[in-house]
Coordinates of C-alpha atoms and ligand atoms in Angstrom, one line a residue:
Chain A
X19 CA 29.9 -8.4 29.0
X20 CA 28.9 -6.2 26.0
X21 CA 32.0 -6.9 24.7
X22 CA 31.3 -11.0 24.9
X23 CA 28.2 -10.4 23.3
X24 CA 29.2 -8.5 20.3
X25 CA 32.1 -10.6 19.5
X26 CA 29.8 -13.5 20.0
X27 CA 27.5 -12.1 17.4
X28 CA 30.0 -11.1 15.0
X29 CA 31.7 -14.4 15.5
X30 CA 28.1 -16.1 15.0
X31 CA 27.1 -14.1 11.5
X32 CA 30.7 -15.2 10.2
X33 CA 30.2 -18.8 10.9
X34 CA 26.4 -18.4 9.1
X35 CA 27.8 -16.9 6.2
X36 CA 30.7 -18.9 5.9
X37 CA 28.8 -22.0 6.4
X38 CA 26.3 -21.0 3.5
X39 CA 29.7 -20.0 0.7
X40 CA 31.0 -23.3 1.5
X41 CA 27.8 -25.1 0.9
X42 CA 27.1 -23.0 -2.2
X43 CA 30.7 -23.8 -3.1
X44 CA 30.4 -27.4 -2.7
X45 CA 27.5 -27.8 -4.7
X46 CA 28.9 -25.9 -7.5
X47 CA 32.2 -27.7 -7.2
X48 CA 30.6 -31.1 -7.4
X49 CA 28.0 -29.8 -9.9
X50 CA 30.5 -28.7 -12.4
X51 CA 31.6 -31.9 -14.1
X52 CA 28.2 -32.2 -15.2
X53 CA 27.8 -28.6 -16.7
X54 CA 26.6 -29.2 -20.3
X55 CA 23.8 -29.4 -22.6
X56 CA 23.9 -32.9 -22.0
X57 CA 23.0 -32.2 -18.6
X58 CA 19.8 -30.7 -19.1
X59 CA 19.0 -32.1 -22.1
X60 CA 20.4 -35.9 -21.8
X61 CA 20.5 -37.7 -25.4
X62 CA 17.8 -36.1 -27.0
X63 CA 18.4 -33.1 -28.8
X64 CA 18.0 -29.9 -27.2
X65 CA 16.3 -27.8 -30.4
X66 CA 13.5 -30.4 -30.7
X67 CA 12.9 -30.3 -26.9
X68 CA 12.9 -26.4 -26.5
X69 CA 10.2 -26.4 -28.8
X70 CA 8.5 -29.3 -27.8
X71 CA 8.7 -32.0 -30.3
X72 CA 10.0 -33.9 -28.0
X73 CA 10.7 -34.7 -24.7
X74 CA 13.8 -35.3 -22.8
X75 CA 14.0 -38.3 -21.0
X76 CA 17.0 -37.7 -19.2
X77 CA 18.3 -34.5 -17.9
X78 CA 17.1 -31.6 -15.8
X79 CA 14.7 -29.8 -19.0
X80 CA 11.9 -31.7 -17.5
X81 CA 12.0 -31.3 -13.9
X82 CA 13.3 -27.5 -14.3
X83 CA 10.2 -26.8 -16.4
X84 CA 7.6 -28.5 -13.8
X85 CA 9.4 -26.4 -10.9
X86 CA 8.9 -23.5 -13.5
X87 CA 5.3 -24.5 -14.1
X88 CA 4.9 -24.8 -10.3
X89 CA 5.7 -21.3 -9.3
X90 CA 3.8 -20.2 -11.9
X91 CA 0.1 -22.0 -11.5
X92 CA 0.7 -21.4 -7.7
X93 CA 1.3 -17.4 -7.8
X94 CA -1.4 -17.4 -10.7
X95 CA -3.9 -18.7 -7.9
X96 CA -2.2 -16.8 -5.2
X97 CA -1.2 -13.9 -6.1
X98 CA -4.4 -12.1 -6.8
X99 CA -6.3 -13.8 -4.3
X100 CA -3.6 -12.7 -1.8
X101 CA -3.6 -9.2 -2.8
X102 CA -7.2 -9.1 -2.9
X103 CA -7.9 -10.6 0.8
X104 CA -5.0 -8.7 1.9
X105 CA -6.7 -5.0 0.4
X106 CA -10.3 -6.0 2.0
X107 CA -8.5 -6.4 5.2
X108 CA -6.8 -3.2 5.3
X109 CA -9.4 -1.3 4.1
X110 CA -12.7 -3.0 4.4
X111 CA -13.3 -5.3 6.9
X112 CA -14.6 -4.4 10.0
X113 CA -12.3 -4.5 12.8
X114 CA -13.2 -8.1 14.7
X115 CA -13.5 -9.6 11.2
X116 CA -9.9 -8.4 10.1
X117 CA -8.6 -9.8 13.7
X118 CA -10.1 -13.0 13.4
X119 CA -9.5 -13.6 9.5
X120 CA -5.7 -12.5 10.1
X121 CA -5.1 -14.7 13.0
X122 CA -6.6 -17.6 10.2
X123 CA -3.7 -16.2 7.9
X124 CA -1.1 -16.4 10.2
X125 CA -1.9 -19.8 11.4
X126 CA -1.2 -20.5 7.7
X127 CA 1.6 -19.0 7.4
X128 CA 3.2 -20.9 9.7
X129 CA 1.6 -24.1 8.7
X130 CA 4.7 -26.7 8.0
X131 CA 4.8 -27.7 4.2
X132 CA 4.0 -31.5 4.6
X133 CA 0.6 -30.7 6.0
X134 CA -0.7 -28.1 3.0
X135 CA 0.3 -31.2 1.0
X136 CA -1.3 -33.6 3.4
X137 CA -4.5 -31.2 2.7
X138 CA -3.9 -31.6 -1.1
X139 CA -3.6 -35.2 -0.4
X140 CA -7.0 -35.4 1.6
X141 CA -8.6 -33.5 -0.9
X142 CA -7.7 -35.5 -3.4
X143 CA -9.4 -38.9 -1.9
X144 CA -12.4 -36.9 -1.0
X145 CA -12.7 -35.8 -4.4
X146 CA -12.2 -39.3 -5.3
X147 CA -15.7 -40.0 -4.3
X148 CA -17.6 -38.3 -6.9
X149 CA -15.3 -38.4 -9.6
X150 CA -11.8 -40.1 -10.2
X151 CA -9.3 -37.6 -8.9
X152 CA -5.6 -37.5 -8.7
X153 CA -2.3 -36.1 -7.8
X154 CA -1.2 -33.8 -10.4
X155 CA 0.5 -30.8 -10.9
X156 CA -2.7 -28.6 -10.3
X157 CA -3.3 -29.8 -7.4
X158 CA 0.7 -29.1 -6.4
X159 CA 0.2 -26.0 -7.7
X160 CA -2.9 -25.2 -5.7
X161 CA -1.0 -26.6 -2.1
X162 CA 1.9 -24.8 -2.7
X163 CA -0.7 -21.3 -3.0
X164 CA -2.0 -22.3 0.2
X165 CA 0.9 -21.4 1.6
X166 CA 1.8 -18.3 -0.7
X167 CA -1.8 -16.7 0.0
X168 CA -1.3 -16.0 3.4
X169 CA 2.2 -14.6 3.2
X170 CA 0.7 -11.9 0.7
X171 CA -2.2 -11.3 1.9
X172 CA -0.5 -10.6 5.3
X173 CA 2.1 -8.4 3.5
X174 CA -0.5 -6.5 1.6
X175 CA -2.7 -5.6 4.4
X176 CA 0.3 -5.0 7.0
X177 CA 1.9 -2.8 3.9
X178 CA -1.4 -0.3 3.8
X179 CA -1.8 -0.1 7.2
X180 CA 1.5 1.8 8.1
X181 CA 0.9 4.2 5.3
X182 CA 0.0 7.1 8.1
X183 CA -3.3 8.5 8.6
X184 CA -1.9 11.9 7.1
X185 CA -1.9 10.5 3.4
X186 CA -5.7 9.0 4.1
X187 CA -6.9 12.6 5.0
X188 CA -5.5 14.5 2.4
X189 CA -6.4 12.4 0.0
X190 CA -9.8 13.1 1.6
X191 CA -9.7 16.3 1.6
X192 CA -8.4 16.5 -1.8
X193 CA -12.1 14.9 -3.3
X194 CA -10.8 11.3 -3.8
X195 CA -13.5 8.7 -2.6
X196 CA -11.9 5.4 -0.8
X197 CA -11.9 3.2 -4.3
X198 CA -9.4 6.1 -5.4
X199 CA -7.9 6.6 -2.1
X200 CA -7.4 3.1 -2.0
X201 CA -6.3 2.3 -5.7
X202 CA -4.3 5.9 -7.1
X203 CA -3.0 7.0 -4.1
X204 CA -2.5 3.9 -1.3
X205 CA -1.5 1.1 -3.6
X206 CA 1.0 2.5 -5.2
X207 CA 3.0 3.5 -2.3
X208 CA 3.0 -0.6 -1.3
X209 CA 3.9 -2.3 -4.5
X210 CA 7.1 -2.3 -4.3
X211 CA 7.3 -4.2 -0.1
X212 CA 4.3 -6.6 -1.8
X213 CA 5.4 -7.1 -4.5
X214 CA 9.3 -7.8 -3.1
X215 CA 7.6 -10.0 -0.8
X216 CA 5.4 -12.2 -3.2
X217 CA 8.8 -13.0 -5.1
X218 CA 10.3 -14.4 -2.1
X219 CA 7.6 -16.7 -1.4
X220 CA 8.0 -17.2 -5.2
X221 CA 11.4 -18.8 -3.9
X222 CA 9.9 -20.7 -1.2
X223 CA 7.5 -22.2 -3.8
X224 CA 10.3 -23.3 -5.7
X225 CA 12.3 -25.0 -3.0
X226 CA 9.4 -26.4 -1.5
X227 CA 9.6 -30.7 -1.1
X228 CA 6.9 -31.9 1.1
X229 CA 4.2 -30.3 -0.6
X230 CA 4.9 -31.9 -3.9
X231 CA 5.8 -35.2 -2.5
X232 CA 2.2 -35.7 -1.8
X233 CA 0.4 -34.4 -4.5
X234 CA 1.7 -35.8 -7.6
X235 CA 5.8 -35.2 -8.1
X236 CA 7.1 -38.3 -9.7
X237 CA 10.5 -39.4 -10.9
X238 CA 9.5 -39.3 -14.5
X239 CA 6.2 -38.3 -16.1
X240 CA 5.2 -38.9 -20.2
X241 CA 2.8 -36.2 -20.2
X242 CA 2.9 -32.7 -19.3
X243 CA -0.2 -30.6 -17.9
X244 CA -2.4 -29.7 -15.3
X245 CA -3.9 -33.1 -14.6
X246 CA -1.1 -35.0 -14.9
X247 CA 1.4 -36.0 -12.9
X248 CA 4.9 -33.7 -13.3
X249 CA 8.9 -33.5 -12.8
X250 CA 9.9 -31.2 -10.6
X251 CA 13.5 -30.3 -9.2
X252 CA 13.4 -30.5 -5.5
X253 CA 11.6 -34.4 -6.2
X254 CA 14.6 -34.6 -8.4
X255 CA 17.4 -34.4 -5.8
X256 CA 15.2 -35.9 -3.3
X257 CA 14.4 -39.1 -5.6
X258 CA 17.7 -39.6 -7.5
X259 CA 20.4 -39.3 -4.2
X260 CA 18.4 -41.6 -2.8
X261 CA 18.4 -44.1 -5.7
X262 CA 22.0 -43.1 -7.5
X263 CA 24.1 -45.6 -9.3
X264 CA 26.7 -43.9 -10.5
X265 CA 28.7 -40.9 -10.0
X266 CA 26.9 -38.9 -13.1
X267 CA 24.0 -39.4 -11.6
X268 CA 25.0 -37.7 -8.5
X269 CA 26.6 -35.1 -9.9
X270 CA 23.5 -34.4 -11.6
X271 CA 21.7 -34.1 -8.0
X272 CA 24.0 -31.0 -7.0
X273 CA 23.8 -29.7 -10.3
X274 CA 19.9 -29.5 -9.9
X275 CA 20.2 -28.3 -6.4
X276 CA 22.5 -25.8 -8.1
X277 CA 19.7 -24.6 -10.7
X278 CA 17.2 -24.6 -7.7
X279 CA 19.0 -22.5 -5.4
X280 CA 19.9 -20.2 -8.6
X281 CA 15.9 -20.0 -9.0
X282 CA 15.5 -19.7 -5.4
X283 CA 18.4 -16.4 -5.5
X284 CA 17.3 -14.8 -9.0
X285 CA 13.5 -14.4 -6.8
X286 CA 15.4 -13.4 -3.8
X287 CA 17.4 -11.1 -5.7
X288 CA 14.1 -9.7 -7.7
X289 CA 12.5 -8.9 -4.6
X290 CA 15.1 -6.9 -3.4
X291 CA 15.9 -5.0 -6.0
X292 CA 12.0 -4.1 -6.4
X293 CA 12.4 -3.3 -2.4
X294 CA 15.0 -0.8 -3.2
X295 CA 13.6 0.7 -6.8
Chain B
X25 CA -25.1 36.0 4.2
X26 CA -23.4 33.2 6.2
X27 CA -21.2 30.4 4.8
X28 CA -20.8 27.9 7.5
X29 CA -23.1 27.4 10.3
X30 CA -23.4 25.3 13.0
X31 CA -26.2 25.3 15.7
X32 CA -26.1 22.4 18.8
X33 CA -22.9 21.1 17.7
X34 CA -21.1 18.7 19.7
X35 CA -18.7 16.5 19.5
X36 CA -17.2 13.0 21.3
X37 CA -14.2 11.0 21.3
X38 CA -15.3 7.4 22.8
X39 CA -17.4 9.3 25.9
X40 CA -15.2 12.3 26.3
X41 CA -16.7 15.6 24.8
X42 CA -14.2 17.4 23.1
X43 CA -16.7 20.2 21.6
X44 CA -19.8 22.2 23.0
X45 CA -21.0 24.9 20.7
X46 CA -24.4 26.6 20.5
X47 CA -24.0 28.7 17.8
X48 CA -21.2 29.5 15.2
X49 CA -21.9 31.1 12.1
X50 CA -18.7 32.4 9.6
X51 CA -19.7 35.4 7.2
X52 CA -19.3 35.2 3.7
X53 CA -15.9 36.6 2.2
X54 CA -12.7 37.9 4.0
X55 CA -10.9 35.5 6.5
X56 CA -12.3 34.4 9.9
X57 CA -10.0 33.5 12.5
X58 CA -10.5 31.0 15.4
X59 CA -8.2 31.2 18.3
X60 CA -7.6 29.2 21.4
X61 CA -5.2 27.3 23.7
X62 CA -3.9 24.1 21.7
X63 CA -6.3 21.3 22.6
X64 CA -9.6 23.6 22.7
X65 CA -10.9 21.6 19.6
X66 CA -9.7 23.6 16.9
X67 CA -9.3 21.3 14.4
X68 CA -11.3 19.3 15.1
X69 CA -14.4 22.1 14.6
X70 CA -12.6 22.1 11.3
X71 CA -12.8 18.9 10.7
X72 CA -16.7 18.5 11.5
X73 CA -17.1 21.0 8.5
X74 CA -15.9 18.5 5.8
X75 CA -16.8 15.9 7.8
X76 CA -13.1 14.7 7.9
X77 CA -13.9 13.6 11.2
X78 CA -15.3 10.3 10.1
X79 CA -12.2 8.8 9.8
X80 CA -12.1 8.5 13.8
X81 CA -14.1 6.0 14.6
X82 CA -15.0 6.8 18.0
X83 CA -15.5 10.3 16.9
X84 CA -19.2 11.5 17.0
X85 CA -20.6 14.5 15.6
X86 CA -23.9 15.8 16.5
X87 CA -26.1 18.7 15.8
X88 CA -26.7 21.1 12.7
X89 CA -24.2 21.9 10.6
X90 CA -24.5 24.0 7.5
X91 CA -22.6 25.4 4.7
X92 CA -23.2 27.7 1.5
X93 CA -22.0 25.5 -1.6
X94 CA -22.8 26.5 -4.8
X95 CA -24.9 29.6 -3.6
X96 CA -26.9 27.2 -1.5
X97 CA -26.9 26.8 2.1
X98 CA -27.6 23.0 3.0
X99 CA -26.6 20.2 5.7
X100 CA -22.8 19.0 5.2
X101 CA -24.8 15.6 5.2
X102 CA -27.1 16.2 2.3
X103 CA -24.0 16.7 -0.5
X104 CA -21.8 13.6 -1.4
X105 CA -19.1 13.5 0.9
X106 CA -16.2 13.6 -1.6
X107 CA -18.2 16.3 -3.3
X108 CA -18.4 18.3 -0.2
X109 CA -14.7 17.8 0.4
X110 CA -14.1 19.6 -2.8
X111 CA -16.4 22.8 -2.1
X112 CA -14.6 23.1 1.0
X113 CA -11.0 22.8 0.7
X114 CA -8.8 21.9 3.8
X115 CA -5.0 22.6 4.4
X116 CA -3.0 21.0 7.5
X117 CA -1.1 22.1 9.9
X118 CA 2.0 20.0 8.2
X119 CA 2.5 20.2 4.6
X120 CA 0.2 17.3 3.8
X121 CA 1.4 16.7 -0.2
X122 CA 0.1 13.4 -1.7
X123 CA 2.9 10.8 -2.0
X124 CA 3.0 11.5 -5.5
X125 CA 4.9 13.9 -8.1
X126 CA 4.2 17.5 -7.4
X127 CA 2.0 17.4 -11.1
X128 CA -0.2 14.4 -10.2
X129 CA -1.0 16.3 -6.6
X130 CA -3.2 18.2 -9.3
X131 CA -4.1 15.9 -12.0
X132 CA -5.1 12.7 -9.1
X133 CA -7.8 14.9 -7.8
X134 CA -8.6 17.1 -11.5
X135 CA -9.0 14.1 -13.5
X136 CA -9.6 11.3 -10.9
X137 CA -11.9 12.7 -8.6
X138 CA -13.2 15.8 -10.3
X139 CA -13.2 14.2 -14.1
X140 CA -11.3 16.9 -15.7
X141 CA -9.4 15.9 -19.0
X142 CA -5.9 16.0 -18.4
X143 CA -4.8 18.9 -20.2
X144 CA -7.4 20.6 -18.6
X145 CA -5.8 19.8 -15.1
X146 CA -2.5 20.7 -16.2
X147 CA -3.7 24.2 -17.2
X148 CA -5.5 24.7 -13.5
X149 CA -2.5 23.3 -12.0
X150 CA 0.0 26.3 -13.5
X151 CA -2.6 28.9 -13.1
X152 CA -3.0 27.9 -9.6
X153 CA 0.3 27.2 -8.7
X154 CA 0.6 31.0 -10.6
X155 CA -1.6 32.0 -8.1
X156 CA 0.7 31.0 -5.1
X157 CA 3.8 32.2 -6.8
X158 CA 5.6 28.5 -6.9
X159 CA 5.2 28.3 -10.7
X160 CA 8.8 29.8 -11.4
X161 CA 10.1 27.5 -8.9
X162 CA 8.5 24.3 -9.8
X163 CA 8.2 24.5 -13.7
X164 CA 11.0 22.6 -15.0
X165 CA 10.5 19.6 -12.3
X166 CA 6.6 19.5 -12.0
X167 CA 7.2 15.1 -12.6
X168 CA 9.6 15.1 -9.8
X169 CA 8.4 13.9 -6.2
X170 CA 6.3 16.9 -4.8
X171 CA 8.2 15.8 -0.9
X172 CA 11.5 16.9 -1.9
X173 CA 10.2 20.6 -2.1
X174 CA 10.8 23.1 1.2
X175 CA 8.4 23.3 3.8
X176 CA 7.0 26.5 2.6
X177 CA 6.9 25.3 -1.0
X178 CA 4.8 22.1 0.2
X179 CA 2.3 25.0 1.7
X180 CA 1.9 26.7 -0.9
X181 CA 1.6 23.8 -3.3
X182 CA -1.5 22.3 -1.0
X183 CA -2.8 26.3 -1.0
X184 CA -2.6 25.8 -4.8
X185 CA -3.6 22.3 -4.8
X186 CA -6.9 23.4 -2.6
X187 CA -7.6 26.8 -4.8
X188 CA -7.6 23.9 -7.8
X189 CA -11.0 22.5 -7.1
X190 CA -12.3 26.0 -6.7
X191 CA -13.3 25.6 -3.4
X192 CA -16.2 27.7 -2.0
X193 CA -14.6 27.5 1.8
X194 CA -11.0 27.2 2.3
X195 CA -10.3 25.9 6.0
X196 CA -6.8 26.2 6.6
X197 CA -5.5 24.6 10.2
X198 CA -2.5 26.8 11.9
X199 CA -1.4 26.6 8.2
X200 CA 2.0 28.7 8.8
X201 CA 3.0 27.0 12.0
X202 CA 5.5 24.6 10.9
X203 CA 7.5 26.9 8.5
X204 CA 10.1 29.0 9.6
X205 CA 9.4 32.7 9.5
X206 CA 10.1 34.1 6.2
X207 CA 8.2 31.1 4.3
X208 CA 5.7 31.6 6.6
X209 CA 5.4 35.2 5.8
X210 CA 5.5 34.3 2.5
X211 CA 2.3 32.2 2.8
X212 CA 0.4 34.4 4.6
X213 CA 0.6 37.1 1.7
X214 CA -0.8 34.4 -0.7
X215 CA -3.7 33.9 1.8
X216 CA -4.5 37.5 2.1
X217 CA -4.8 37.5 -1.5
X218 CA -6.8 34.3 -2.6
X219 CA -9.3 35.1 0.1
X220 CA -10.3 37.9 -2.1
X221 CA -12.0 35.0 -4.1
X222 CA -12.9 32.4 -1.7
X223 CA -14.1 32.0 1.9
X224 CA -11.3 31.0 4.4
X225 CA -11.5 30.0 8.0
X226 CA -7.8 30.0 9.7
X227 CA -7.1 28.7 12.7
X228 CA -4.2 30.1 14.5
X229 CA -1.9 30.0 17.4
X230 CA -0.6 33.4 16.9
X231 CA -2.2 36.9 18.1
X232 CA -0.4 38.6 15.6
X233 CA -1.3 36.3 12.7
X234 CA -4.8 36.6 14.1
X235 CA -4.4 40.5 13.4
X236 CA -2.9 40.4 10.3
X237 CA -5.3 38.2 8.2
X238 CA -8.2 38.2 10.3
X239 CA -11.4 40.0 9.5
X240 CA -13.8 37.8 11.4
X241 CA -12.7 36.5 14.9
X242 CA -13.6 33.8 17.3
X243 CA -12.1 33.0 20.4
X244 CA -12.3 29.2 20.9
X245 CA -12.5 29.6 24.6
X246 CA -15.4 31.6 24.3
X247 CA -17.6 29.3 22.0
X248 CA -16.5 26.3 23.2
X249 CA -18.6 25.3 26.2
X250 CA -16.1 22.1 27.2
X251 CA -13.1 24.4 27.5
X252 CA -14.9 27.4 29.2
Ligands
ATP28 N1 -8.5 11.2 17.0 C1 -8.7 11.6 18.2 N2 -9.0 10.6 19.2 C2 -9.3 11.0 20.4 N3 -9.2 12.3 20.9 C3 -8.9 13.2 20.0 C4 -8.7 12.9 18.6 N4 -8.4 14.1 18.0 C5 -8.5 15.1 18.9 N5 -8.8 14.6 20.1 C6 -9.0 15.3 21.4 O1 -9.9 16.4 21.1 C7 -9.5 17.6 21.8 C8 -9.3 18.7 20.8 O2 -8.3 18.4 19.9 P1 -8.0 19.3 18.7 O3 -6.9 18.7 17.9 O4 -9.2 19.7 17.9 O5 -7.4 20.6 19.4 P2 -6.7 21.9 18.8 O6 -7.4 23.0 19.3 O7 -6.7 21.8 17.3 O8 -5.3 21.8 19.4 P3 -3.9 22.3 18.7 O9 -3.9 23.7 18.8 O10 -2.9 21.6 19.6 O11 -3.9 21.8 17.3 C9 -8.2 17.2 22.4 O12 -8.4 17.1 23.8 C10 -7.7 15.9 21.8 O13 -7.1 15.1 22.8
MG29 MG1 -5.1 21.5 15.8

């Protein structure tokens, strides 16, 4: 019966991993024609995009940079507020308060995507009532934090907490109040596990579809910033297999779902490697 | 002239009583020993001294307690706490070294907590580590991490580390009992000669570590009214 069992798992994590090599393999395959600076740049040319002259109509520049963009607003709101809520927790907050603000936390955690981006979406026609508000990739950016928060605040305060009593003491005994308990000694045994883990979530942010779908992603947008509406990759590949013509045009799908996954794996990777330094 | 004193001291865990004493008082100089069956409420006597016990929550302290800090006897509660915990040093029954490289176990609580320059700190933290005879051994690696050193190294390092913040009471908690014999021999003969400078209360396990260092005694049983 053992037996069954461990040939069944072994047999299971071989299918999972070959399944994922031949997706990876078929999107690369099918992505390849399309390889080129033409790809990512379409007619226009690439110097005067880079540094912003102009803008490319075609190609993946666009979307790549809003995806870019994305990951970056959203960790630039999340990020700090995460780690922030997720120290008070640890060390702060009384005990019933921590329980009840973590339960909160996880709840949003494990919130599915399309309703942080029906919340964005809310938002937005709520705000509409004072002042004319819209989609835009701020408010993406915010929706997609939603979701990031939690993750690291959770990782942050589960990260101090199973650094053992012992450390707490000496660190006690040693003259250092809780500010430098917390911030010399404590912190920097977690950055590494937070910091591992706000990378992955990173990934998520990058990937993520629903969220963006309602709060601003559009096919093709003339202006760029935070009030305006934005490209982004995973609208890309959602938007243009659903409207191809012509076999460049899907080739240019898995070549963005390439880029994306590349994204998705260079944060995986990242966190890893900060897991192991 | 005494250095610690405690009068109507007790002790609870939630709403067991762990610790019953009516008097204590530890002389001045030399090294008083306090023995007793493992779960007597050794340590945590210690611990009411630097008030260490505060980070139980259900622990409660009651009653006087007393020490001589700066040539001044006063409450444990009237000095800042982290302030107290430097005038009376603690070292564990395990090797407790900060997470840290074996240097910044000195310059974290020199500079950070005690406001020392750096090159200040590092000067304290060879003459102390001097002082426990793990200078030699530690010289040429003093950035590496301070957790890769030997058990009895660690000791002596959180001896050293202690001694730094010159300390006016040096509670050390069956400080020898995880090491095998010859470090623990080792330690014990850098003991008996820093408590020519400073006040040290061991507790012990051992009879015969009890007579070798001790020149003060107290039998846990005895003072404790919970485990009489
Ligand atoms: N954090 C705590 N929470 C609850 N009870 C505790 C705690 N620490 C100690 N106690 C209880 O207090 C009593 C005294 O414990 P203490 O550690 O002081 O004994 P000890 O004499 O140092 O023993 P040992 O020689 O084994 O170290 C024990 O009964 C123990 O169970
Ligand atoms: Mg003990």
């Amino acid at each position: 019966m053992m037996r069954l069992l461990k040939y069944w798992a072994i047999f299971s994590s071989l299918a999972v991993s070959a399944g994922i090599v031949a997706l990876i393999l078929f999107v690369l395959v099918n992505a390849a024609s399309s390889f080129s600076l033409e790809l990512l740049f379409g007619d226009s040319n690439p110097w005067e995009v880079i540094w912003g002259h102009k803008k490319a109509w075609q190609g993946l520049w666009t979307p790549l940079g809003g995806t870019l963009k994305l990951i970056f607003w959203a960790s630039l709101f999340a990020v700090p507020s995460g780690l922030s809520l997720g120290i008070y927790l640890a060390e702060y907050a009384p005990k019933k308060r921590e329980r009840a603000v973590r339960t909160i936390l996880e709840t949003l955690a494990g919130l599915p995507s399309v309703l942080a981006g029906l919340f964005g979406f809310v938002l937005v026609l709520f705000l509409n009532k004072f002042f004319p508000a819209n989609t835009c990739l701020g408010l993406a950016s915010f929706c997609l934090g939603v979701l990031v928060l939690p993750l690291t605040a959770i990782n942050t305060c589960n990260a101090l907490k199973t650094i053992p009593l012992e450390v707490r003491l000496t660190a006690a005994c040693v003259g250092l109040d809780r500010e430098k308990t917390i911030f010399r000694v404590l912190w920097p045994q977690v950055t590494g596990p937070v910091f591992s883990g706000i990378l992955m979530s990173c990934g998520r942010c990058a990937e993520d579809t629903a969220v963006i779908l309602m709060t601003g992603a559009v096919a093709s947008s003339s202006v760029s910033g935070l009030l305006n509406k934005f490209e982004a990759l995973p609208f890309f590949i959602y938007y243009t297999s659903a409207n191809y013509t012509d076999d460049r045009q899907l080739s240019q799908v898995f070549a963005a779902a390439a880029m994306l996954l590349f994204i998705s794996l260079i944060f995986v990777a990242a966190g890893h490697l900060l897991r192991k330094a | 002239m005494n250095s610690l004193y405690a009068r109507a001291l007790t002790v609870d865990f939630g709403d067991r009583r762990v610790l019953s004493i009516d008097e204590l008082a530890v002389k001045k100089g030399g090294i008083s020993v306090i023995a007793g069956a493992s779960g007597s409420g050794k340590s945590t006597l210690l611990r009411t001294f630097n008030r260490l016990n505060d980070f139980f929550p259900d622990c409660q302290v009651k009653g006087l307690l007393e020490a001589s800090i700066d040539g001044r006897r006063q409450s444990v509660y009237d000095l800042k706490v982290d302030e107290l915990r430097r005038k009376i040093g603690m070292v564990f029954q395990h090797p407790n070294v900060l997470p840290v490289s074996i240097i910044k176990n000195f310059t974290l609580p020199l500079v950070q907590g005690l406001g020392l320059s750096s090159d200040q700190a590092v000067r304290m933290a060879e003459e102390r580590l001097k002082s426990v005879g793990l200078w030699n051994e530690v010289k040429n690696r003093l950035n590496s991490a301070a957790d890769i050193l030997s058990g009895g190294q660690k000791q002596r390092l959180c001896l050293a580390r202690a001694l730094a913040l010159e300390p006016d009471i040096l509670l050390l908690d069956e400080p020898t009992s995880s090491l095998d014999s010859g470090a623990a021999a080792e330690v014990e003969e850098y003991i008996l000669a820093i408590s020519k400078n400073v006040t040290i209360v061991l507790v012990t396990h051992s009879l015969k570590q009890a007579e070798r260092l001790g020149t003060h005694f107290f039998d846990m049983e005895k003072i404790n009214e919970v485990s009489k």
